[in-house]
């Protein structure tokens, strides 16, 4: 019988409330555990990661044809520099992407799209990411979260009504974030109530950061609705810009990167939305949002991979041809270290991304933790790659025409959006290990409190292995990958030993901190980071296994193989570092220093600082940021209806 984390000794009322809210948002656990959850138990679900997933020949051929058309356009027509400098994507670019089929590539053919799968979609996003981060975001926001909601949750009538437009001439926007809502997706303040005649939802509220909202013909809006039982839940409704009461009062704001994307701010004032515009079911909007985010986290990773690959290739070429002290930069160990790390990370990012899209394409039941890891890993390691490329190229990397500085600016946002990485790691910890804790560790602990259970066979069978780990320090037997190529056996066995240590350390931290662990994000993040590195390892191992079995050879394969082997060493070193930090860390002084910094900040007048606009404790007390010299965005490019922009 599963236990309840919220009732564990040492859990504060605040943490218990957070867990309860998270459980309500996430919904029921899938019946079948995915790869990461099994890894927390110390097991390897080999069937989920071997052999490395592949698309069908027909799908691959169709995607290759699209990539060829798109590559020619990106090389010869796409105005990436202009988009960045003018902070606007021209209308003709959007139309061209529709013509190429890029903006409708995942929409089924019967609705005018190309009907491509998730892996193909991400291959396209990776290519776009090599040329223009802004365009990658526009395409991703439209398909991963915009039309994807209609594709997955729309009725037949809704699909017939909206998908043909979304495939050919309408951009779409996903309205989730608000002034007071970021990662807290369940905290919606926008409301919808049923009209007196029962025919409409009356929508009121405000949305922020809605990509392409000013240019879109369709909005998916998340809003709070009171249910018949009196409780409030999130619903998802579809709006079009011709509805009275919709006002896009800020088309865009000037920003550091992805400058060609527009993030709109929208107010909804007594908007009458037909009740047939509900997506899925009333009160089930968060399921819509969280499901769509799984796809967005992959396409974010694909764009990041494209930018990182471009930066790596450019900086390595620079290192080979730039001479200092009468020798190429590439001869220096410092540059070799950066070059090797870039190659290792790009290979692992590629391996993880397309492992994850393969899981989505085959409709694995449990993949939410895997998509979160994909996002966290690819954004962090991709940022490392771009940063290394900047360092190798030195001052020239800062020059606009060399494009690396644009990749640098465009990719930094990826560590923040689609779930901040500071939130992703505790999520990976919590939902990666939740089943192990609730279905194994906690029930045994509760049963052990009653001496009458001690000699029952079922208790002994379950408790003795766990007890030998947490009390005697004896690790469980390392799981073994059976089907790996013989040349990779040593690296597969290393992985098994690390997974055994991972589950051991998870259980040790549960024993040491009990309920307090739910409030210790520093500990959670270290355990989660190990899970991220180990998942990167198994994805890399599987991809390299596939290449070896196919008989690949030549300089590109030799680079890939060396990069993969280097990644294994980096990953193992990183895991051991995180485990050491579980016992030897600066957490105590960290919290003291943070508290002292906060106390000093409280003595400083709010009027000297920018304050969150909807702060519950300081709203309206901060300084107003200066706008002089910053580009403003008048309302000359906003859809007045569900037709063309005016």
Short mmCIF file of N, CA and C in Angstrom, two decimals, residues 290-387:
data_model
loop_
_atom_site.label_atom_id
_atom_site.label_comp_id
_atom_site.label_asym_id
_atom_site.label_seq_id
_atom_site.Cartn_x
_atom_site.Cartn_y
_atom_site.Cartn_z
N UNK A 290 0.03 21.25 -19.36
CA UNK A 290 1.20 20.45 -19.01
C UNK A 290 1.54 19.45 -20.10
N UNK A 291 0.53 18.93 -20.79
CA UNK A 291 0.79 18.02 -21.91
C UNK A 291 1.49 18.76 -23.03
N UNK A 292 1.02 19.95 -23.36
CA UNK A 292 1.65 20.72 -24.43
C UNK A 292 3.08 21.10 -24.08
N UNK A 293 3.34 21.38 -22.80
CA UNK A 293 4.69 21.75 -22.39
C UNK A 293 5.68 20.63 -22.65
N UNK A 294 5.24 19.37 -22.61
CA UNK A 294 6.15 18.27 -22.92
C UNK A 294 6.73 18.42 -24.32
N UNK A 295 5.91 18.87 -25.25
CA UNK A 295 6.37 19.05 -26.63
C UNK A 295 7.23 20.31 -26.75
N UNK A 296 6.82 21.37 -26.05
CA UNK A 296 7.59 22.60 -26.09
C UNK A 296 8.97 22.44 -25.50
N UNK A 297 9.10 21.59 -24.48
CA UNK A 297 10.42 21.38 -23.88
C UNK A 297 11.36 20.67 -24.84
N UNK A 298 10.82 19.85 -25.72
CA UNK A 298 11.66 19.21 -26.73
C UNK A 298 12.08 20.20 -27.81
N UNK A 299 11.13 20.98 -28.32
CA UNK A 299 11.50 21.89 -29.40
C UNK A 299 12.42 23.00 -28.90
N UNK A 300 12.27 23.42 -27.64
CA UNK A 300 13.25 24.34 -27.07
C UNK A 300 14.63 23.70 -27.11
N UNK A 301 14.71 22.42 -26.76
CA UNK A 301 15.98 21.71 -26.78
C UNK A 301 16.54 21.60 -28.19
N UNK A 302 15.66 21.42 -29.16
CA UNK A 302 16.11 21.31 -30.55
C UNK A 302 16.71 22.63 -31.04
N UNK A 303 16.04 23.75 -30.75
CA UNK A 303 16.59 25.04 -31.12
C UNK A 303 17.92 25.29 -30.43
N UNK A 304 18.01 24.90 -29.16
CA UNK A 304 19.25 25.05 -28.41
C UNK A 304 20.35 24.20 -29.03
N UNK A 305 20.03 22.98 -29.42
CA UNK A 305 21.01 22.10 -30.05
C UNK A 305 21.52 22.70 -31.35
N UNK A 306 20.61 23.26 -32.15
CA UNK A 306 21.04 23.86 -33.41
C UNK A 306 22.00 25.02 -33.18
N UNK A 307 21.67 25.90 -32.24
CA UNK A 307 22.55 27.02 -31.94
C UNK A 307 23.88 26.56 -31.39
N UNK A 308 23.87 25.58 -30.50
CA UNK A 308 25.11 25.07 -29.92
C UNK A 308 25.98 24.41 -30.98
N UNK A 309 25.37 23.65 -31.88
CA UNK A 309 26.13 22.99 -32.94
C UNK A 309 26.80 24.02 -33.86
N UNK A 310 26.05 25.06 -34.19
CA UNK A 310 26.61 26.12 -35.04
C UNK A 310 27.78 26.81 -34.33
N UNK A 311 27.61 27.12 -33.05
CA UNK A 311 28.68 27.78 -32.29
C UNK A 311 29.90 26.88 -32.17
N UNK A 312 29.68 25.59 -31.93
CA UNK A 312 30.80 24.65 -31.83
C UNK A 312 31.59 24.58 -33.13
N UNK A 313 30.89 24.37 -34.23
CA UNK A 313 31.57 24.23 -35.52
C UNK A 313 32.36 25.49 -35.86
N UNK A 314 31.76 26.66 -35.63
CA UNK A 314 32.44 27.91 -35.94
C UNK A 314 33.67 28.11 -35.06
N UNK A 315 33.54 27.86 -33.77
CA UNK A 315 34.66 28.13 -32.87
C UNK A 315 35.80 27.13 -33.05
N UNK A 316 35.49 25.87 -33.38
CA UNK A 316 36.56 24.91 -33.64
C UNK A 316 37.30 25.27 -34.92
N UNK A 317 36.58 25.69 -35.94
CA UNK A 317 37.25 26.14 -37.16
C UNK A 317 38.14 27.34 -36.85
N UNK A 318 37.65 28.22 -35.99
CA UNK A 318 38.45 29.39 -35.58
C UNK A 318 39.72 28.94 -34.85
N UNK A 319 39.57 27.98 -33.96
CA UNK A 319 40.72 27.50 -33.19
C UNK A 319 41.78 26.87 -34.09
N UNK A 320 41.35 26.27 -35.18
CA UNK A 320 42.30 25.64 -36.10
C UNK A 320 43.01 26.65 -36.99
N UNK A 321 42.42 27.81 -37.17
CA UNK A 321 42.97 28.77 -38.13
C UNK A 321 43.48 30.05 -37.51
N UNK A 322 43.19 30.30 -36.25
CA UNK A 322 43.66 31.49 -35.54
C UNK A 322 44.98 31.17 -34.84
N UNK A 323 46.04 31.94 -35.15
CA UNK A 323 47.36 31.68 -34.58
C UNK A 323 47.70 32.72 -33.52
N UNK A 324 48.28 32.23 -32.43
CA UNK A 324 48.84 33.07 -31.38
C UNK A 324 50.14 32.41 -30.91
N UNK A 325 51.15 33.21 -30.64
CA UNK A 325 52.45 32.67 -30.23
C UNK A 325 52.97 31.65 -31.24
N UNK A 326 52.71 31.94 -32.53
CA UNK A 326 53.20 31.15 -33.66
C UNK A 326 52.65 29.72 -33.70
N UNK A 327 51.49 29.53 -33.13
CA UNK A 327 50.84 28.23 -33.23
C UNK A 327 49.33 28.42 -33.15
N UNK A 328 48.57 27.47 -33.71
CA UNK A 328 47.11 27.61 -33.68
C UNK A 328 46.57 27.50 -32.26
N UNK A 329 45.47 28.19 -32.00
CA UNK A 329 44.83 28.10 -30.70
C UNK A 329 44.52 26.64 -30.33
N UNK A 330 44.21 25.85 -31.35
CA UNK A 330 43.82 24.46 -31.11
C UNK A 330 44.91 23.64 -30.45
N UNK A 331 46.17 24.10 -30.47
CA UNK A 331 47.26 23.35 -29.86
C UNK A 331 47.32 23.50 -28.34
N UNK A 332 46.62 24.50 -27.80
CA UNK A 332 46.69 24.77 -26.37
C UNK A 332 45.68 23.90 -25.61
N UNK A 333 46.12 23.34 -24.48
CA UNK A 333 45.25 22.45 -23.71
C UNK A 333 43.95 23.12 -23.27
N UNK A 334 44.02 24.42 -22.94
CA UNK A 334 42.80 25.11 -22.51
C UNK A 334 41.76 25.08 -23.61
N UNK A 335 42.19 25.27 -24.87
CA UNK A 335 41.27 25.24 -26.00
C UNK A 335 40.86 23.81 -26.32
N UNK A 336 41.79 22.87 -26.18
CA UNK A 336 41.43 21.47 -26.38
C UNK A 336 40.33 21.05 -25.40
N UNK A 337 40.47 21.51 -24.16
CA UNK A 337 39.46 21.17 -23.17
C UNK A 337 38.09 21.69 -23.56
N UNK A 338 38.03 22.94 -24.02
CA UNK A 338 36.75 23.51 -24.43
C UNK A 338 36.22 22.80 -25.68
N UNK A 339 37.08 22.50 -26.63
CA UNK A 339 36.65 21.84 -27.87
C UNK A 339 36.10 20.46 -27.58
N UNK A 340 36.79 19.71 -26.73
CA UNK A 340 36.33 18.36 -26.39
C UNK A 340 35.01 18.41 -25.63
N UNK A 341 34.88 19.37 -24.71
CA UNK A 341 33.64 19.49 -23.95
C UNK A 341 32.48 19.86 -24.87
N UNK A 342 32.71 20.78 -25.80
CA UNK A 342 31.65 21.14 -26.74
C UNK A 342 31.19 19.92 -27.54
N UNK A 343 32.15 19.15 -28.06
CA UNK A 343 31.80 17.97 -28.86
C UNK A 343 31.03 16.96 -28.02
N UNK A 344 31.47 16.77 -26.77
CA UNK A 344 30.80 15.81 -25.89
C UNK A 344 29.37 16.25 -25.59
N UNK A 345 29.20 17.52 -25.28
CA UNK A 345 27.87 18.01 -24.92
C UNK A 345 26.93 18.01 -26.11
N UNK A 346 27.42 18.43 -27.27
CA UNK A 346 26.54 18.45 -28.45
C UNK A 346 26.10 17.04 -28.81
N UNK A 347 27.01 16.08 -28.72
CA UNK A 347 26.64 14.70 -29.02
C UNK A 347 25.59 14.20 -28.02
N UNK A 348 25.80 14.46 -26.74
CA UNK A 348 24.86 14.00 -25.72
C UNK A 348 23.52 14.71 -25.84
N UNK A 349 23.53 16.00 -26.14
CA UNK A 349 22.28 16.73 -26.35
C UNK A 349 21.48 16.11 -27.49
N UNK A 350 22.16 15.83 -28.59
CA UNK A 350 21.53 15.20 -29.75
C UNK A 350 20.94 13.85 -29.35
N UNK A 351 21.74 13.06 -28.62
CA UNK A 351 21.29 11.73 -28.23
C UNK A 351 20.06 11.81 -27.33
N UNK A 352 20.07 12.73 -26.37
CA UNK A 352 18.94 12.84 -25.45
C UNK A 352 17.70 13.39 -26.14
N UNK A 353 17.87 14.41 -26.96
CA UNK A 353 16.72 15.01 -27.63
C UNK A 353 15.97 13.97 -28.45
N UNK A 354 16.68 13.24 -29.30
CA UNK A 354 15.98 12.33 -30.20
C UNK A 354 15.60 11.01 -29.54
N UNK A 355 16.19 10.72 -28.38
CA UNK A 355 15.65 9.64 -27.56
C UNK A 355 14.28 10.07 -27.02
N UNK A 356 14.19 11.31 -26.56
CA UNK A 356 12.94 11.80 -25.97
C UNK A 356 11.84 11.93 -27.02
N UNK A 357 12.18 12.46 -28.19
CA UNK A 357 11.16 12.55 -29.25
C UNK A 357 10.72 11.17 -29.70
N UNK A 358 11.64 10.20 -29.66
CA UNK A 358 11.25 8.82 -29.99
C UNK A 358 10.23 8.29 -29.01
N UNK A 359 10.40 8.63 -27.72
CA UNK A 359 9.41 8.22 -26.71
C UNK A 359 8.06 8.86 -27.00
N UNK A 360 8.06 10.14 -27.39
CA UNK A 360 6.80 10.81 -27.70
C UNK A 360 6.17 10.24 -28.96
N UNK A 361 6.97 9.94 -29.97
CA UNK A 361 6.43 9.40 -31.21
C UNK A 361 5.79 8.04 -31.01
N UNK A 362 6.34 7.23 -30.11
CA UNK A 362 5.76 5.91 -29.90
C UNK A 362 4.72 5.92 -28.78
N UNK A 363 4.41 7.13 -28.25
CA UNK A 363 3.34 7.32 -27.27
C UNK A 363 3.59 6.57 -25.97
N UNK A 364 4.82 6.64 -25.47
CA UNK A 364 5.10 6.07 -24.15
C UNK A 364 4.16 6.69 -23.13
N UNK A 365 3.71 5.87 -22.19
CA UNK A 365 2.72 6.34 -21.23
C UNK A 365 3.30 7.35 -20.25
N UNK A 366 4.54 7.14 -19.83
CA UNK A 366 5.14 7.95 -18.78
C UNK A 366 6.42 8.61 -19.32
N UNK A 367 6.34 9.90 -19.62
CA UNK A 367 7.52 10.57 -20.20
C UNK A 367 7.69 12.00 -19.66
N UNK A 368 6.91 12.40 -18.68
CA UNK A 368 6.94 13.79 -18.23
C UNK A 368 8.28 14.15 -17.59
N UNK A 369 8.85 13.24 -16.80
CA UNK A 369 10.14 13.52 -16.18
C UNK A 369 11.24 13.53 -17.25
N UNK A 370 11.12 12.65 -18.24
CA UNK A 370 12.11 12.60 -19.31
C UNK A 370 12.14 13.89 -20.13
N UNK A 371 10.97 14.47 -20.42
CA UNK A 371 10.96 15.74 -21.17
C UNK A 371 11.52 16.88 -20.33
N UNK A 372 11.27 16.84 -19.01
CA UNK A 372 11.84 17.86 -18.13
C UNK A 372 13.36 17.75 -18.10
N UNK A 373 13.89 16.53 -18.04
CA UNK A 373 15.33 16.33 -18.06
C UNK A 373 15.92 16.80 -19.38
N UNK A 374 15.23 16.50 -20.47
CA UNK A 374 15.71 16.91 -21.79
C UNK A 374 15.85 18.43 -21.84
N UNK A 375 14.85 19.14 -21.35
CA UNK A 375 14.89 20.59 -21.35
C UNK A 375 16.02 21.11 -20.47
N UNK A 376 16.12 20.59 -19.26
CA UNK A 376 17.15 21.06 -18.33
C UNK A 376 18.55 20.77 -18.85
N UNK A 377 18.75 19.56 -19.34
CA UNK A 377 20.09 19.17 -19.81
C UNK A 377 20.49 19.96 -21.05
N UNK A 378 19.62 20.02 -22.05
CA UNK A 378 19.98 20.67 -23.30
C UNK A 378 20.17 22.18 -23.12
N UNK A 379 19.37 22.80 -22.27
CA UNK A 379 19.54 24.24 -22.07
C UNK A 379 20.82 24.54 -21.30
N UNK A 380 21.12 23.76 -20.25
CA UNK A 380 22.34 23.99 -19.46
C UNK A 380 23.59 23.67 -20.27
N UNK A 381 23.62 22.49 -20.86
CA UNK A 381 24.82 22.10 -21.59
C UNK A 381 24.97 22.90 -22.89
N UNK A 382 23.86 23.25 -23.51
CA UNK A 382 23.93 24.10 -24.70
C UNK A 382 24.51 25.46 -24.38
N UNK A 383 24.10 26.01 -23.23
CA UNK A 383 24.65 27.29 -22.79
C UNK A 383 26.15 27.17 -22.54
N UNK A 384 26.58 26.04 -21.96
CA UNK A 384 28.02 25.82 -21.76
C UNK A 384 28.77 25.81 -23.09
N UNK A 385 28.18 25.17 -24.09
CA UNK A 385 28.82 25.10 -25.41
C UNK A 385 28.97 26.49 -26.00
N UNK A 386 27.91 27.27 -25.98
CA UNK A 386 27.97 28.62 -26.56
C UNK A 386 28.97 29.48 -25.79
N UNK A 387 29.01 29.32 -24.48
CA UNK A 387 29.96 30.08 -23.67
C UNK A 387 31.40 29.69 -24.01
#
